[in-house]
Coordinates of N, CA, C and O in Angstrom, one line a residue:
X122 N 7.2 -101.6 -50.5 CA 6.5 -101.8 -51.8 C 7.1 -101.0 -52.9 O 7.1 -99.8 -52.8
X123 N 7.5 -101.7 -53.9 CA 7.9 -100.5 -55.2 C 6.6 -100.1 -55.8 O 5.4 -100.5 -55.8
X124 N 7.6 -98.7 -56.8 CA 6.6 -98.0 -57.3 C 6.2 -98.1 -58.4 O 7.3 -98.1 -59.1
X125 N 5.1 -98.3 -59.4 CA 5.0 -98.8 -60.7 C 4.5 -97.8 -61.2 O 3.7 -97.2 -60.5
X126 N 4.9 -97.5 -62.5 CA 4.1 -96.3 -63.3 C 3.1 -97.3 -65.1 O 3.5 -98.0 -66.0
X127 N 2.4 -97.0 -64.6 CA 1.9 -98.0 -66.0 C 1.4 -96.8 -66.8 O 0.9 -95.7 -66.4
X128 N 1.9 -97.4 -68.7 CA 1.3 -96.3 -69.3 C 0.5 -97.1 -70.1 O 0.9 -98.3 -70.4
X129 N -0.7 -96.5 -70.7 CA -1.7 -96.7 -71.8 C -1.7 -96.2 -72.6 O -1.6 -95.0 -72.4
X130 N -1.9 -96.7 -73.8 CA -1.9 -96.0 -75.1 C -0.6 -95.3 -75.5 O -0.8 -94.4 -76.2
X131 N 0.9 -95.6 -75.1 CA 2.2 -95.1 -75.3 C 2.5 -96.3 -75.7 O 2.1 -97.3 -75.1
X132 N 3.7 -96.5 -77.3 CA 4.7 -97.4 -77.3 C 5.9 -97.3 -77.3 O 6.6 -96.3 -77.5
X133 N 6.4 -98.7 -77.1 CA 8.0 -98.4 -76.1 C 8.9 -97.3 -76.8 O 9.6 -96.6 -76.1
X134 N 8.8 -97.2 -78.2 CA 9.3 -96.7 -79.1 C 8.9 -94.8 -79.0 O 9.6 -93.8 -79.1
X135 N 7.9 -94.9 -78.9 CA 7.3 -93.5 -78.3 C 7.7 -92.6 -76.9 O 7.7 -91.4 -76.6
X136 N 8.0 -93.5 -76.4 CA 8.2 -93.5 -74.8 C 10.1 -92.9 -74.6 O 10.6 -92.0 -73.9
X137 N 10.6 -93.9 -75.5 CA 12.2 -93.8 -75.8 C 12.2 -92.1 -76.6 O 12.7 -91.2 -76.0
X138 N 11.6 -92.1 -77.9 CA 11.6 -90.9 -77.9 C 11.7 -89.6 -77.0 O 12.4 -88.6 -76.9
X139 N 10.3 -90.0 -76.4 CA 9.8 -88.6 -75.6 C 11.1 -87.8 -74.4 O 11.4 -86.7 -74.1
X140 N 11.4 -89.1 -74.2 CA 12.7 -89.2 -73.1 C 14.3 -89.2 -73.4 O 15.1 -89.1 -72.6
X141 N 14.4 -89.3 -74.4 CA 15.6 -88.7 -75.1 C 16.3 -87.6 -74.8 O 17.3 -87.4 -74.2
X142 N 15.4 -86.7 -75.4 CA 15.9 -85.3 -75.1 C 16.2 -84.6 -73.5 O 16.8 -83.6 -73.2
X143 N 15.4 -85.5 -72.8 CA 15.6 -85.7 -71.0 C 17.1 -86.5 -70.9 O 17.8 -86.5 -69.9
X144 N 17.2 -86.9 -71.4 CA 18.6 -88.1 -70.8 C 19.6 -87.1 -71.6 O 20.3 -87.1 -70.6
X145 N 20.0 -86.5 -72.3 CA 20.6 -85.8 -72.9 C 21.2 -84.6 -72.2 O 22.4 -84.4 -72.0
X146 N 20.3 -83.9 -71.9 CA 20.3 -83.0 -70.9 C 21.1 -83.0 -69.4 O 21.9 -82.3 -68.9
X147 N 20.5 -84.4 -69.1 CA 21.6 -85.0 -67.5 C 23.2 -85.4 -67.8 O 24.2 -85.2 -67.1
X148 N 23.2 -86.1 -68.8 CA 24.9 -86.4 -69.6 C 25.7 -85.3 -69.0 O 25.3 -84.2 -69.4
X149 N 26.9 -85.3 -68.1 CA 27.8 -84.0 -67.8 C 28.7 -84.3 -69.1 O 29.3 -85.4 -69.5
X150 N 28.7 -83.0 -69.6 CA 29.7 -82.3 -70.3 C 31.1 -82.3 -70.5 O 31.5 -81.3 -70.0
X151 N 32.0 -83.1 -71.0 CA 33.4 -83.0 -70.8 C 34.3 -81.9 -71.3 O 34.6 -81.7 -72.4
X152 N 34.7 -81.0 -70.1 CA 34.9 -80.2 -70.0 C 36.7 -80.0 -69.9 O 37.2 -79.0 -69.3
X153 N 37.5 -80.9 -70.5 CA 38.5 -81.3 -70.0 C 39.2 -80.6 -71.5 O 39.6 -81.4 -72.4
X154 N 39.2 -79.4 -71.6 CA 40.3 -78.9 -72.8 C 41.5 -79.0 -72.5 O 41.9 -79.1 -71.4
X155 N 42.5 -78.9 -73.6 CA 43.8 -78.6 -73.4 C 43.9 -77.3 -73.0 O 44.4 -77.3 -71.9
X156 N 43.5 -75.8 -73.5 CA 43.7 -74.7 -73.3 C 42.3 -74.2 -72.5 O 41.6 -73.2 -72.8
X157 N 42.2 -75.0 -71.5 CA 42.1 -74.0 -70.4 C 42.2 -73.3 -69.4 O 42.7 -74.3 -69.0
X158 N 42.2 -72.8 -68.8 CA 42.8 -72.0 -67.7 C 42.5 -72.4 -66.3 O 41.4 -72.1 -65.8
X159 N 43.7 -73.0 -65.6 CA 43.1 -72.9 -64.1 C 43.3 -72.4 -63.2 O 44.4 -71.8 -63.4
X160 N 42.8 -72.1 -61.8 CA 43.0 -70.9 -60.9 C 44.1 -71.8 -60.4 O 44.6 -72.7 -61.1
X161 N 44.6 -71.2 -59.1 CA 45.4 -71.9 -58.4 C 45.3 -72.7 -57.6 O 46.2 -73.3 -57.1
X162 N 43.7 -72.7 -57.3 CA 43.4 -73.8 -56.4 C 42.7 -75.0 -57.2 O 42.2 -75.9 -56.6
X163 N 42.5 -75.0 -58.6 CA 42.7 -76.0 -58.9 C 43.6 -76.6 -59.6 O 43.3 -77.7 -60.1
X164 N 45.0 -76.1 -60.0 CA 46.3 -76.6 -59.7 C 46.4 -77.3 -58.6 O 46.4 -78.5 -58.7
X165 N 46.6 -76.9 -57.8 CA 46.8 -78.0 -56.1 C 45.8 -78.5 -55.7 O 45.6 -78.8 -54.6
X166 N 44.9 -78.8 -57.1 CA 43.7 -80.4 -56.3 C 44.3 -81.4 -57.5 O 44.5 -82.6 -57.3
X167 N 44.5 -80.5 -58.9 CA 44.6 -81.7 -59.9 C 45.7 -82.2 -59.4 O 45.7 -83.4 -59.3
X168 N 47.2 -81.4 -59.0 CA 48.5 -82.0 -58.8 C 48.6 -82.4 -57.1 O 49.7 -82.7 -56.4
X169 N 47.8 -82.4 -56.8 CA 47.5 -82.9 -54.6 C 48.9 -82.2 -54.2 O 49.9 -82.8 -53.8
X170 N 48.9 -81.0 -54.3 CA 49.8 -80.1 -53.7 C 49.0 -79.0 -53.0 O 47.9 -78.7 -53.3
X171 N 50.1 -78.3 -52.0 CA 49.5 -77.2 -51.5 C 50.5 -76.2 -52.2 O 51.6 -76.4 -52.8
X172 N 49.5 -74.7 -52.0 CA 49.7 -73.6 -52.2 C 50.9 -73.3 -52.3 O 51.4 -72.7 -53.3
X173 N 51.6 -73.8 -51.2 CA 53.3 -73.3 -51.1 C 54.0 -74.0 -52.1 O 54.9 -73.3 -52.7
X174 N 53.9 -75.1 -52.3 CA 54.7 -75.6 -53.6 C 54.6 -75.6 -55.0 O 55.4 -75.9 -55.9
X175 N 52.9 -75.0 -54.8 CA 53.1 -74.3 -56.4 C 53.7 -73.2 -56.2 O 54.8 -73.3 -56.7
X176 N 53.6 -72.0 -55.7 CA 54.3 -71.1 -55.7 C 55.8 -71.5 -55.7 O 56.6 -70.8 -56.4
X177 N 56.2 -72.4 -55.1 CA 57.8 -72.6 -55.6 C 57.9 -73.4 -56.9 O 59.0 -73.4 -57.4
X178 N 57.0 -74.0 -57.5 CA 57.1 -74.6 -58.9 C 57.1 -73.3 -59.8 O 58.0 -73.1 -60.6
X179 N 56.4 -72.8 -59.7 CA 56.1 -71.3 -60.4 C 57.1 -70.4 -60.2 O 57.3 -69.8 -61.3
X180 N 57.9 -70.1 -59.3 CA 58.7 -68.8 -59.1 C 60.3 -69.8 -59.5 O 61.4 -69.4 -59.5
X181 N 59.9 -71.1 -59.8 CA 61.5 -72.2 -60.0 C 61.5 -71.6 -61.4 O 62.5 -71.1 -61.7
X182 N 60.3 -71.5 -62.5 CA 59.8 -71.8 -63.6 C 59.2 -73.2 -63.8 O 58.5 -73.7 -64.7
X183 N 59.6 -73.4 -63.2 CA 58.6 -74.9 -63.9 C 57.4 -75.1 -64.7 O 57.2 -75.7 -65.8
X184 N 56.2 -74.1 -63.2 CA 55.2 -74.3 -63.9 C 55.2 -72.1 -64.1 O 55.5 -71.1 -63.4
X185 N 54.6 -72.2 -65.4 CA 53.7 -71.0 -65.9 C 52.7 -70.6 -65.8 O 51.7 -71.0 -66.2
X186 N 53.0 -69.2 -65.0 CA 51.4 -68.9 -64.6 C 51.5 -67.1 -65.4 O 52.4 -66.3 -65.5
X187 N 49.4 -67.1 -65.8 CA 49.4 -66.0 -66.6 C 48.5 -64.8 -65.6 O 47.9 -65.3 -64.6
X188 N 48.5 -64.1 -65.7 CA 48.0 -63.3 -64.6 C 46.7 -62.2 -65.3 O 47.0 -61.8 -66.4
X189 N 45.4 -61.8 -64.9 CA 44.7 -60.8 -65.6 C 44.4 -60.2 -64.3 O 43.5 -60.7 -63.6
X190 N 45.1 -58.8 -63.9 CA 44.4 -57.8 -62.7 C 45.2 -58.8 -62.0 O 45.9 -59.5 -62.6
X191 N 45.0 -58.8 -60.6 CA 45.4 -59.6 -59.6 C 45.0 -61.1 -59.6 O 45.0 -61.5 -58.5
X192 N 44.7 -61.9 -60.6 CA 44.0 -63.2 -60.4 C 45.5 -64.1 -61.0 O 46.5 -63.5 -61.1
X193 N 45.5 -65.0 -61.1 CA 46.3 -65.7 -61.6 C 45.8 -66.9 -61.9 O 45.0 -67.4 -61.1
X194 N 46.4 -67.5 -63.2 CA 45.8 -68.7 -63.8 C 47.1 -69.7 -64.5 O 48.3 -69.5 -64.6
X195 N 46.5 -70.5 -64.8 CA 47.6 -71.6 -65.3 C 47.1 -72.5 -66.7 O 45.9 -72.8 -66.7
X196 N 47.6 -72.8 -67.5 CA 47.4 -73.5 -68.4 C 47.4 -75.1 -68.3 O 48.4 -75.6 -67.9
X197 N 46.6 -75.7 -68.5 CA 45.6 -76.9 -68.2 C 47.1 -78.1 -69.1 O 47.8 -79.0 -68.6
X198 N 47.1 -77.7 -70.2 CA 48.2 -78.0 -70.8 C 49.5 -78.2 -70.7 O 50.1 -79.2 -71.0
X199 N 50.0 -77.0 -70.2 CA 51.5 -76.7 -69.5 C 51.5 -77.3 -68.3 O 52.5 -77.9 -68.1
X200 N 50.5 -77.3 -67.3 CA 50.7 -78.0 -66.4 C 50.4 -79.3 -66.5 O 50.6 -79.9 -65.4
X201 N 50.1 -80.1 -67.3 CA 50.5 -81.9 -67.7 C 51.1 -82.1 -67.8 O 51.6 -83.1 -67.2
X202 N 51.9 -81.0 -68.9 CA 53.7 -81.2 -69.5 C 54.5 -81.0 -68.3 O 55.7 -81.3 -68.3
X203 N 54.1 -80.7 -67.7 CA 55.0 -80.3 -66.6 C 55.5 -81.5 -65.7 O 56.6 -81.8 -65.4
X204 N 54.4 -82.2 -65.4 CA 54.3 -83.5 -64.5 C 55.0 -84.2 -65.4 O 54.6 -84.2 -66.6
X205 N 56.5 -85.1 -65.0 CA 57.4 -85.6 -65.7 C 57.4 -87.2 -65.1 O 57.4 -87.3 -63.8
X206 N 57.5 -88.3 -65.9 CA 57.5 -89.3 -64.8 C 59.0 -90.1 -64.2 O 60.0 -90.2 -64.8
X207 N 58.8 -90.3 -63.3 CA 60.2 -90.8 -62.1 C 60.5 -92.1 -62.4 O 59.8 -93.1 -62.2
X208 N 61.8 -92.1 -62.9 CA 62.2 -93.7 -63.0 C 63.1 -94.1 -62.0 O 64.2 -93.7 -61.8
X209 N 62.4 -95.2 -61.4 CA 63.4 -95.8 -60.3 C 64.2 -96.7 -60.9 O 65.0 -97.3 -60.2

């Protein structure tokens, strides 16, 4: 059996309002800058590599990585430009 909510004395117009600022809220956020910074493990999900081959993309130069304390990061940017495409 489905579930029905009946309302009285609300119009549809009313209803759309009220719930606006709720649907707004749930919308995820695109979060997809040029300059931002990623760790290294998400380097090797966006580019489906492991660990070891970024470190050899990285220590080739290819890709650039910035470091704060012992952490290391990559630019969201530089690593797009990096991915070059293959002509057969």
């Amino acid at each position: 059996m489905e579930s029905q909510i009946f309302l009285n004395g609300i119009t549809l117009e009313q209803l759309a309002t009220a719930l606006q600022p709720l649907l707004l809220q749930q919308q995820p956020k695109a979060t997809t800058h040029e300059n931002d910074l990623l760790t290294r493990a998400e380097v090797c999900k966006l580019l489906s590599i492991n660990n070891t081959t970024l470190w050899k993309h990285t220590r080739s130069g290819k890709l650039l990585s910035s470091g704060i304390g012992n952490r290391v990061f990559y630019s969201r940017k530089q690593v797009l430009e990096a991915v070059k495409p293959i002509n057969h």
